[in-house]
Amino acid sequence: MTAEQVRLMINGHAVDAPIGASVAAAIAMLDVHVRRSPSGERRAPLCGMGVCFECRVRIDGIAQQRACMVEAREGMQVRTDD
Amino acid sequence: MTERYDVLVVGAGPAGLAAAKAAASHGARVGVLDAQPRAGGQVWRHDVRHAPARAARKAMSALDGVDWLVGHQVVATGQQRLLVEANGKPVSLDYGSLVLATGARELLLPFPGWTLPGVTGAGGLQSLVKQGWPIAGKRVVVAGSGPLLLAAAASLRRHGAQVLGIYEQASSQSIHAFARQLLRWPGRAIQAAKLRAQLAGVPYHFGSWASVARGGDRLRTIELHGPHGTQTIACDHLAVGYGLVPNTELASLLGCALGGHGKHPQVRVDELMHTSVDQVYAAGEACGIGGLATARIEGRIAGLAATGIDAEARTLMTRRGHERRFAALLQQHFSLNPQLYQLATPETLICRCEDVPLSALDDFADAREAKLATRCGMGACQGRICGTALNELGRFPRESPRSPIFPARLATLASADSSHSDLDRGL
């Protein structure tokens, strides 16, 4: 890990992301899917700007957070498909 | 916690930043709030790998004395007060004047496969990539309509994407007529030429659109429809957006009159950017899609007017008119081909939050009835995606927003006292 990166945990896996990167980007780096729709379809970010709510994940225990609107921080715990 | 500002600006994009700067330069106590974690809005969104444009750097650095309230999401309104959620906690912000610089979102139209992971907005993918989404080496098709496609494609390429092509729905005649008119706005003509240079080698197709996306649990191939028929190509990402739609939810909640010539509402303002509600001003895309230059000049007018410096604000009205005429030109030349409204099949999901297919909506002529019977528009996005698409498709207009205008935590809602009158009604 370089000084310009932060390390967060996604579904128990460590991911290094550049400072300023979104949680959505960090999830894409690990290549896991983000959430499922009510009928079970896999979904991923659509709008990239906090409008569509397709990127909702659990961050540090709080559910329903938009991964595209939150910057990755050192030690952050993220759970997808929750 | 309650803070009070002489001028409170909602939205830290180009319009909001210009408003804040103008107001602060005349001694007003200014707060700028934005739901995003950093200032810049969409056009000037922070890029983790590339330095910001000079204009963006200047707009954001010259604002000493202005309170930056990033990560602040407006939830409800009260008497010259906004109820905001920040870091999961409620905050009340009181204002003398309010400037709405709430910007725009992308118009996303449903088509078979648009829910597959890998299909995003065009500006949507650009935003994701600026914030570190891994795109290097990925095959990307950019499709939809408007100049944003070029800007998005150039950003994606700069981040290492392999841009296979840009597919613009407008006809080549329409685009070439637009290009001839562009000479009346030299700054924009230069900008367009620069973008084309950055996109050397990337094919730009007209009268073409993505009609189907396919894949198992992620995008694998897309079908492209154009003047020479239909072709299937393999790609990792489809970045597709059909232009922009003003964000008017907060204005509507405040009781500001909406209007506009197009299908989607925009905030009505007078020549000093004053809305129909006392002490509430609006600027930029919320007042109708006009682009960066329009947003900056309108933000400045609104910031001055909100501080009571009307004479200086009036000196900018001619420039505003010139920029707004460009916006009208855009609308005219990039108007959508009605064939795009036929892409969704009966099985295509329209409401992505609640998985409601188009066929379930056939019996309804009203958003509220459709919502009560099918849950369409009842999910977390509150109809921002499906309601806007259904309006564009000519099915029915979106319901007027009620508070909370964004999903909020119970503790935030519980903190609202009787001064948040709209929240009482909404709940």
Coordinates of N, CA, C and O in Angstrom, one line a residue, chain B residues 109-243:
Chain B
L109 N -33.3 5.9 -20.5 CA -34.5 5.3 -21.0 C -34.4 3.8 -21.0 O -33.3 3.2 -21.2
P110 N -35.5 3.1 -20.6 CA -35.5 1.7 -20.5 C -35.4 1.0 -21.9 O -36.1 1.4 -22.8
F111 N -34.7 -0.1 -21.9 CA -34.6 -1.0 -23.1 C -34.2 -2.4 -22.6 O -33.8 -2.5 -21.5
P112 N -34.5 -3.4 -23.4 CA -34.2 -4.7 -22.9 C -32.7 -4.9 -22.5 O -31.8 -4.6 -23.2
G113 N -32.5 -5.3 -21.2 CA -31.2 -5.5 -20.7 C -30.5 -4.3 -20.0 O -29.4 -4.4 -19.5
W114 N -31.3 -3.3 -19.8 CA -30.7 -2.1 -19.2 C -30.4 -2.2 -17.7 O -29.7 -1.4 -17.1
T115 N -30.9 -3.3 -17.1 CA -30.7 -3.5 -15.7 C -29.4 -4.3 -15.5 O -29.0 -4.5 -14.3
L116 N -28.8 -4.8 -16.5 CA -27.6 -5.6 -16.4 C -26.4 -4.8 -15.8 O -26.2 -3.7 -16.2
P117 N -25.7 -5.4 -14.8 CA -24.4 -4.8 -14.4 C -23.5 -4.6 -15.6 O -23.3 -5.5 -16.4
G118 N -23.0 -3.4 -15.7 CA -22.2 -3.0 -16.9 C -22.9 -2.0 -17.8 O -22.2 -1.3 -18.6
V119 N -24.2 -1.9 -17.6 CA -24.9 -0.8 -18.3 C -25.1 0.4 -17.3 O -25.6 0.2 -16.2
T120 N -24.6 1.5 -17.7 CA -24.6 2.7 -16.8 C -25.1 3.9 -17.6 O -25.2 3.8 -18.9
G121 N -25.3 5.0 -17.0 CA -25.4 6.3 -17.7 C -24.1 6.6 -18.4 O -23.1 6.0 -18.0
A122 N -24.2 7.6 -19.3 CA -22.9 8.0 -20.0 C -22.1 8.9 -19.0 O -21.0 8.6 -18.7
G123 N -22.8 9.9 -18.6 CA -22.2 10.8 -17.5 C -22.0 9.9 -16.3 O -21.1 10.2 -15.5
G124 N -22.8 8.9 -16.1 CA -22.8 8.1 -14.9 C -21.4 7.3 -14.9 O -20.8 7.3 -13.8
L125 N -21.1 6.7 -16.0 CA -19.8 6.0 -16.0 C -18.6 7.0 -15.8 O -17.6 6.7 -15.2
Q126 N -18.7 8.1 -16.5 CA -17.7 9.1 -16.3 C -17.5 9.5 -14.9 O -16.3 9.6 -14.4
S127 N -18.6 9.7 -14.1 CA -18.5 10.0 -12.7 C -17.8 8.9 -11.9 O -17.0 9.1 -11.1
L128 N -18.3 7.7 -12.2 CA -17.8 6.5 -11.5 C -16.3 6.4 -11.7 O -15.5 6.1 -10.8
V129 N -15.8 6.6 -13.0 CA -14.4 6.4 -13.3 C -13.6 7.5 -12.7 O -12.5 7.3 -12.2
K130 N -14.1 8.8 -12.7 CA -13.3 9.8 -12.0 C -13.1 9.5 -10.6 O -12.1 9.9 -10.0
Q131 N -14.0 8.8 -9.9 CA -13.8 8.4 -8.5 C -13.2 7.0 -8.4 O -13.4 6.4 -7.4
G132 N -12.5 6.6 -9.4 CA -11.6 5.4 -9.2 C -12.1 4.1 -9.7 O -11.5 3.1 -9.6
W133 N -13.3 4.1 -10.4 CA -13.8 2.9 -10.9 C -12.8 2.3 -12.0 O -12.4 3.1 -12.8
P134 N -12.4 1.0 -11.9 CA -11.4 0.5 -12.8 C -11.9 0.4 -14.2 O -12.8 -0.4 -14.4
I135 N -11.3 1.1 -15.1 CA -11.8 1.1 -16.5 C -10.7 0.8 -17.5 O -11.0 0.5 -18.7
A136 N -9.4 0.9 -17.1 CA -8.3 0.7 -18.0 C -8.4 -0.7 -18.7 O -8.6 -1.7 -18.1
G137 N -8.3 -0.6 -20.0 CA -8.4 -1.8 -20.9 C -9.7 -2.3 -21.1 O -9.9 -3.3 -21.9
K138 N -10.8 -1.8 -20.5 CA -12.2 -2.3 -20.7 C -12.7 -1.7 -22.0 O -12.4 -0.6 -22.4
R139 N -13.5 -2.6 -22.7 CA -14.2 -2.2 -23.9 C -15.5 -1.5 -23.6 O -16.4 -2.0 -23.0
V140 N -15.6 -0.2 -24.0 CA -16.8 0.6 -23.7 C -17.4 1.1 -24.9 O -16.8 1.6 -25.9
V141 N -18.7 1.0 -25.0 CA -19.5 1.7 -26.0 C -20.3 2.9 -25.3 O -20.9 2.7 -24.3
V142 N -20.2 4.1 -25.9 CA -20.9 5.2 -25.4 C -22.0 5.5 -26.3 O -21.9 5.6 -27.6
A143 N -23.2 5.7 -25.8 CA -24.4 5.8 -26.6 C -25.4 6.8 -26.0 O -25.3 7.1 -24.8
G144 N -26.4 7.2 -26.8 CA -27.4 8.1 -26.2 C -27.5 9.4 -27.1 O -27.6 9.3 -28.3
S145 N -27.4 10.5 -26.4 CA -27.6 11.8 -27.1 C -26.9 13.0 -26.4 O -26.9 13.0 -25.2
G146 N -26.4 13.9 -27.2 CA -25.9 15.2 -26.7 C -24.4 15.2 -26.6 O -23.7 14.3 -26.7
P147 N -24.0 16.5 -26.3 CA -22.5 16.7 -26.2 C -21.9 16.0 -25.1 O -20.6 15.7 -25.1
L148 N -22.7 15.6 -24.1 CA -22.1 14.9 -22.9 C -21.4 13.6 -23.3 O -20.5 13.1 -22.7
L149 N -21.9 13.0 -24.4 CA -21.4 11.7 -24.9 C -19.9 11.9 -25.2 O -19.1 11.0 -24.9
L150 N -19.6 13.0 -25.8 CA -18.2 13.3 -26.2 C -17.3 13.5 -25.0 O -16.2 13.0 -24.9
A151 N -17.8 14.3 -24.1 CA -17.1 14.6 -22.8 C -16.9 13.3 -22.0 O -15.8 13.0 -21.5
A152 N -17.9 12.4 -22.0 CA -17.8 11.2 -21.2 C -16.8 10.3 -21.9 O -15.9 9.7 -21.2
A153 N -16.8 10.2 -23.2 CA -15.9 9.3 -24.0 C -14.5 9.7 -23.8 O -13.6 8.9 -23.6
A154 N -14.3 11.1 -23.8 CA -12.9 11.6 -23.7 C -12.4 11.3 -22.3 O -11.2 10.9 -22.1
S155 N -13.2 11.4 -21.2 CA -12.8 11.1 -19.9 C -12.4 9.6 -19.8 O -11.4 9.2 -19.2
L156 N -13.3 8.8 -20.3 CA -13.1 7.3 -20.2 C -11.8 6.9 -20.9 O -11.0 6.1 -20.4
R157 N -11.5 7.6 -22.0 CA -10.3 7.2 -22.8 C -9.1 7.7 -22.0 O -8.1 7.0 -21.9
R158 N -9.2 8.9 -21.4 CA -8.1 9.4 -20.6 C -7.7 8.4 -19.4 O -6.6 8.3 -19.0
H159 N -8.7 7.7 -19.0 CA -8.5 6.8 -17.9 C -8.2 5.4 -18.4 O -8.2 4.4 -17.6
G160 N -7.9 5.3 -19.7 CA -7.4 4.0 -20.2 C -8.5 3.1 -20.8 O -8.2 1.9 -21.2
A161 N -9.7 3.5 -20.9 CA -10.8 2.7 -21.5 C -10.5 2.6 -23.0 O -10.0 3.5 -23.7
Q162 N -10.9 1.4 -23.6 CA -10.9 1.3 -25.0 C -12.3 1.6 -25.5 O -13.2 0.8 -25.4
V163 N -12.5 2.9 -26.0 CA -13.8 3.3 -26.4 C -14.1 2.8 -27.9 O -13.4 3.2 -28.8
L164 N -15.0 1.9 -28.0 CA -15.2 1.2 -29.3 C -16.0 2.1 -30.3 O -15.8 2.0 -31.5
G165 N -16.8 3.0 -29.7 CA -17.5 3.9 -30.6 C -18.5 4.8 -29.8 O -18.8 4.4 -28.7
I166 N -18.9 5.9 -30.4 CA -19.9 6.8 -29.8 C -21.1 6.7 -30.8 O -21.0 6.9 -32.0
Y167 N -22.3 6.4 -30.2 CA -23.5 6.2 -31.0 C -24.5 7.3 -30.6 O -25.1 7.2 -29.5
E168 N -24.7 8.3 -31.4 CA -25.6 9.4 -31.2 C -26.9 9.2 -31.9 O -26.9 8.9 -33.1
Q169 N -28.0 9.3 -31.2 CA -29.3 9.0 -31.8 C -29.7 10.1 -32.8 O -30.4 9.8 -33.8
A170 N -29.3 11.3 -32.7 CA -29.7 12.4 -33.6 C -29.1 12.1 -35.0 O -28.0 11.5 -35.1
S171 N -29.8 12.6 -36.0 CA -29.3 12.3 -37.4 C -28.1 13.1 -37.7 O -27.8 14.1 -37.1
S172 N -27.3 12.7 -38.7 CA -26.1 13.4 -39.1 C -26.5 14.8 -39.7 O -25.8 15.7 -39.4
Q173 N -27.6 14.9 -40.3 CA -28.0 16.3 -40.8 C -28.2 17.2 -39.6 O -27.8 18.3 -39.7
S174 N -28.9 16.7 -38.6 CA -29.1 17.5 -37.4 C -27.8 17.9 -36.7 O -27.7 19.1 -36.3
I175 N -26.9 17.0 -36.6 CA -25.6 17.3 -36.0 C -24.8 18.3 -36.8 O -24.2 19.2 -36.2
H176 N -24.8 18.1 -38.1 CA -24.0 19.0 -38.9 C -24.6 20.4 -38.9 O -23.9 21.4 -38.9
A177 N -26.0 20.5 -38.9 CA -26.6 21.8 -38.8 C -26.2 22.5 -37.4 O -25.9 23.7 -37.4
F178 N -26.2 21.7 -36.4 CA -25.8 22.2 -35.1 C -24.3 22.7 -35.1 O -24.0 23.8 -34.6
A179 N -23.5 21.9 -35.8 CA -22.0 22.3 -35.8 C -21.9 23.6 -36.5 O -21.0 24.5 -36.1
R180 N -22.7 23.9 -37.6 CA -22.5 25.2 -38.3 C -22.9 26.3 -37.4 O -22.3 27.4 -37.4
Q181 N -24.0 26.1 -36.6 CA -24.4 27.2 -35.6 C -23.4 27.4 -34.5 O -23.4 28.5 -34.0
L182 N -22.6 26.4 -34.2 CA -21.7 26.5 -33.1 C -20.7 27.6 -33.2 O -20.2 28.1 -32.2
L183 N -20.5 28.1 -34.5 CA -19.5 29.1 -34.7 C -19.9 30.5 -34.0 O -19.1 31.3 -33.8
R184 N -21.2 30.6 -33.7 CA -21.6 31.8 -33.0 C -21.2 31.8 -31.5 O -21.4 32.8 -30.8
W185 N -20.8 30.6 -31.1 CA -20.3 30.5 -29.7 C -18.9 30.0 -29.7 O -18.6 28.8 -29.5
P186 N -17.9 30.9 -30.1 CA -16.5 30.4 -30.3 C -15.9 29.6 -29.2 O -15.2 28.6 -29.5
G187 N -16.2 29.9 -28.0 CA -15.7 29.2 -26.8 C -16.1 27.7 -26.9 O -15.3 26.8 -26.7
R188 N -17.4 27.5 -27.2 CA -17.9 26.2 -27.3 C -17.4 25.4 -28.5 O -17.2 24.2 -28.5
A189 N -17.2 26.2 -29.6 CA -16.7 25.5 -30.8 C -15.2 25.0 -30.6 O -14.9 23.9 -31.0
I190 N -14.5 25.8 -29.8 CA -13.1 25.4 -29.5 C -13.1 24.2 -28.6 O -12.4 23.2 -28.8
Q191 N -14.0 24.2 -27.6 CA -14.2 23.1 -26.7 C -14.5 21.8 -27.5 O -14.0 20.7 -27.2
A192 N -15.5 21.9 -28.4 CA -15.9 20.8 -29.2 C -14.8 20.2 -30.0 O -14.5 19.0 -30.1
A193 N -14.0 21.1 -30.6 CA -12.8 20.7 -31.5 C -11.8 20.0 -30.6 O -11.2 19.0 -31.0
K194 N -11.6 20.5 -29.4 CA -10.6 19.8 -28.5 C -11.1 18.4 -28.1 O -10.2 17.5 -28.1
L195 N -12.4 18.3 -27.9 CA -12.9 17.0 -27.5 C -12.7 16.0 -28.7 O -12.3 14.8 -28.5
R196 N -13.0 16.5 -29.9 CA -12.9 15.6 -31.1 C -11.4 15.2 -31.3 O -11.1 14.1 -31.6
A197 N -10.5 16.1 -31.0 CA -9.1 15.8 -31.1 C -8.7 14.7 -30.1 O -8.0 13.8 -30.4
Q198 N -9.2 14.8 -28.9 CA -8.9 13.8 -27.8 C -9.5 12.5 -28.2 O -9.1 11.4 -27.7
L199 N -10.5 12.5 -29.1 CA -11.2 11.3 -29.4 C -10.8 10.8 -30.8 O -11.5 10.0 -31.4
A200 N -9.6 11.2 -31.3 CA -9.2 10.8 -32.6 C -9.2 9.3 -32.7 O -8.7 8.6 -31.8
G201 N -9.7 8.8 -33.8 CA -9.7 7.3 -33.9 C -10.9 6.6 -33.4 O -11.2 5.4 -33.6
V202 N -11.8 7.4 -32.6 CA -13.0 6.8 -32.0 C -14.1 7.1 -33.0 O -14.4 8.3 -33.2
P203 N -14.8 6.1 -33.6 CA -15.9 6.4 -34.5 C -17.1 7.1 -33.8 O -17.4 6.7 -32.7
Y204 N -17.7 8.1 -34.5 CA -18.8 8.8 -34.0 C -19.9 8.6 -35.0 O -19.9 9.1 -36.1
H205 N -20.9 7.8 -34.6 CA -22.0 7.4 -35.4 C -23.3 8.2 -35.1 O -23.5 8.5 -34.0
F206 N -24.0 8.5 -36.2 CA -25.3 9.3 -36.0 C -26.5 8.4 -36.3 O -26.4 7.4 -37.0
G207 N -27.6 8.9 -35.9 CA -28.9 8.1 -36.2 C -28.8 6.7 -35.7 O -29.4 5.8 -36.2
S208 N -28.1 6.5 -34.6 CA -27.8 5.1 -34.1 C -28.0 5.1 -32.6 O -27.8 6.0 -31.9
W209 N -28.4 3.9 -32.1 CA -28.6 3.7 -30.7 C -28.5 2.3 -30.3 O -28.6 1.4 -31.1
A210 N -28.3 2.1 -29.0 CA -28.2 0.7 -28.4 C -29.7 0.3 -28.1 O -30.4 1.0 -27.4
S211 N -30.0 -0.8 -28.7 CA -31.4 -1.3 -28.6 C -31.6 -2.5 -27.6 O -32.7 -2.6 -27.1
V212 N -30.6 -3.3 -27.4 CA -30.7 -4.4 -26.5 C -29.3 -4.6 -25.9 O -28.3 -4.4 -26.5
A213 N -29.3 -5.0 -24.6 CA -28.1 -5.4 -23.9 C -28.3 -6.8 -23.5 O -29.4 -7.2 -23.0
R214 N -27.2 -7.7 -23.6 CA -27.4 -9.1 -23.3 C -26.2 -9.5 -22.4 O -25.1 -9.0 -22.5
G215 N -26.5 -10.6 -21.7 CA -25.4 -11.2 -20.8 C -26.2 -12.0 -19.7 O -27.4 -11.9 -19.6
G216 N -25.4 -12.8 -19.0 CA -26.1 -13.6 -18.0 C -26.3 -12.8 -16.7 O -27.4 -12.2 -16.5
D217 N -25.2 -12.6 -16.0 CA -25.3 -11.8 -14.8 C -24.6 -10.5 -15.0 O -24.5 -9.7 -14.0
R218 N -24.0 -10.3 -16.2 CA -23.4 -9.0 -16.5 C -23.3 -8.8 -18.0 O -23.5 -9.7 -18.7
L219 N -23.1 -7.5 -18.4 CA -23.2 -7.2 -19.8 C -22.1 -8.0 -20.6 O -20.9 -8.0 -20.2
R220 N -22.5 -8.6 -21.7 CA -21.6 -9.3 -22.6 C -21.6 -8.6 -24.0 O -20.6 -8.4 -24.6
T221 N -22.8 -8.5 -24.5 CA -23.0 -7.9 -25.9 C -24.1 -6.9 -25.9 O -25.0 -7.0 -25.1
I222 N -24.0 -6.1 -26.9 CA -25.2 -5.1 -27.2 C -25.5 -5.2 -28.6 O -24.7 -5.5 -29.5
E223 N -26.8 -4.8 -28.9 CA -27.3 -4.7 -30.2 C -27.3 -3.2 -30.5 O -27.9 -2.4 -29.7
L224 N -26.8 -2.8 -31.7 CA -26.8 -1.4 -32.1 C -27.6 -1.3 -33.3 O -27.4 -2.0 -34.3
H225 N -28.5 -0.3 -33.3 CA -29.4 -0.1 -34.4 C -29.0 1.3 -35.1 O -28.8 2.3 -34.4
G226 N -28.8 1.2 -36.4 CA -28.4 2.4 -37.1 C -28.9 2.5 -38.5 O -29.7 1.6 -38.9
P227 N -28.5 3.5 -39.3 CA -29.1 3.7 -40.6 C -28.8 2.5 -41.5 O -29.4 2.3 -42.5
H228 N -27.7 1.7 -41.2 CA -27.3 0.6 -42.1 C -27.7 -0.7 -41.5 O -27.2 -1.8 -41.8
G229 N -28.7 -0.7 -40.5 CA -29.2 -2.0 -40.0 C -28.7 -2.2 -38.6 O -28.3 -1.2 -37.9
T230 N -28.8 -3.4 -38.1 CA -28.5 -3.8 -36.7 C -27.3 -4.7 -36.7 O -27.1 -5.5 -37.5
Q231 N -26.4 -4.4 -35.7 CA -25.2 -5.2 -35.5 C -25.1 -5.5 -34.0 O -25.6 -4.8 -33.2
T232 N -24.4 -6.6 -33.7 CA -24.2 -7.0 -32.4 C -22.7 -6.9 -32.1 O -21.9 -7.3 -32.9
I233 N -22.3 -6.2 -31.0 CA -20.9 -6.2 -30.7 C -20.7 -6.5 -29.2 O -21.6 -6.3 -28.3
A234 N -19.5 -7.1 -28.9 CA -19.2 -7.5 -27.5 C -18.5 -6.3 -26.8 O -17.7 -5.5 -27.4
C235 N -18.9 -6.0 -25.6 CA -18.3 -5.0 -24.8 C -18.4 -5.2 -23.3 O -19.2 -6.1 -22.9
D236 N -17.7 -4.6 -22.5 CA -17.7 -4.7 -21.1 C -18.6 -3.7 -20.4 O -19.2 -3.9 -19.4
H237 N -18.7 -2.5 -21.1 CA -19.6 -1.5 -20.5 C -20.4 -0.8 -21.6 O -19.8 -0.5 -22.7
L238 N -21.6 -0.5 -21.3 CA -22.4 0.4 -22.2 C -22.7 1.6 -21.4 O -23.4 1.5 -20.3
A239 N -22.2 2.8 -21.8 CA -22.5 4.0 -21.1 C -23.5 4.8 -21.9 O -23.2 5.3 -23.0
V240 N -24.8 4.8 -21.5 CA -25.8 5.3 -22.3 C -26.7 6.3 -21.6 O -27.3 6.0 -20.5
G241 N -26.8 7.5 -22.1 CA -27.6 8.6 -21.5 C -28.2 9.5 -22.6 O -27.6 9.7 -23.6
Y242 N -29.5 9.9 -22.4 CA -30.2 10.6 -23.4 C -30.3 12.1 -23.1 O -31.4 12.7 -23.4
G243 N -29.3 12.6 -22.5 CA -29.4 14.1 -22.2 C -29.7 14.2 -20.7 O -29.5 13.3 -19.9

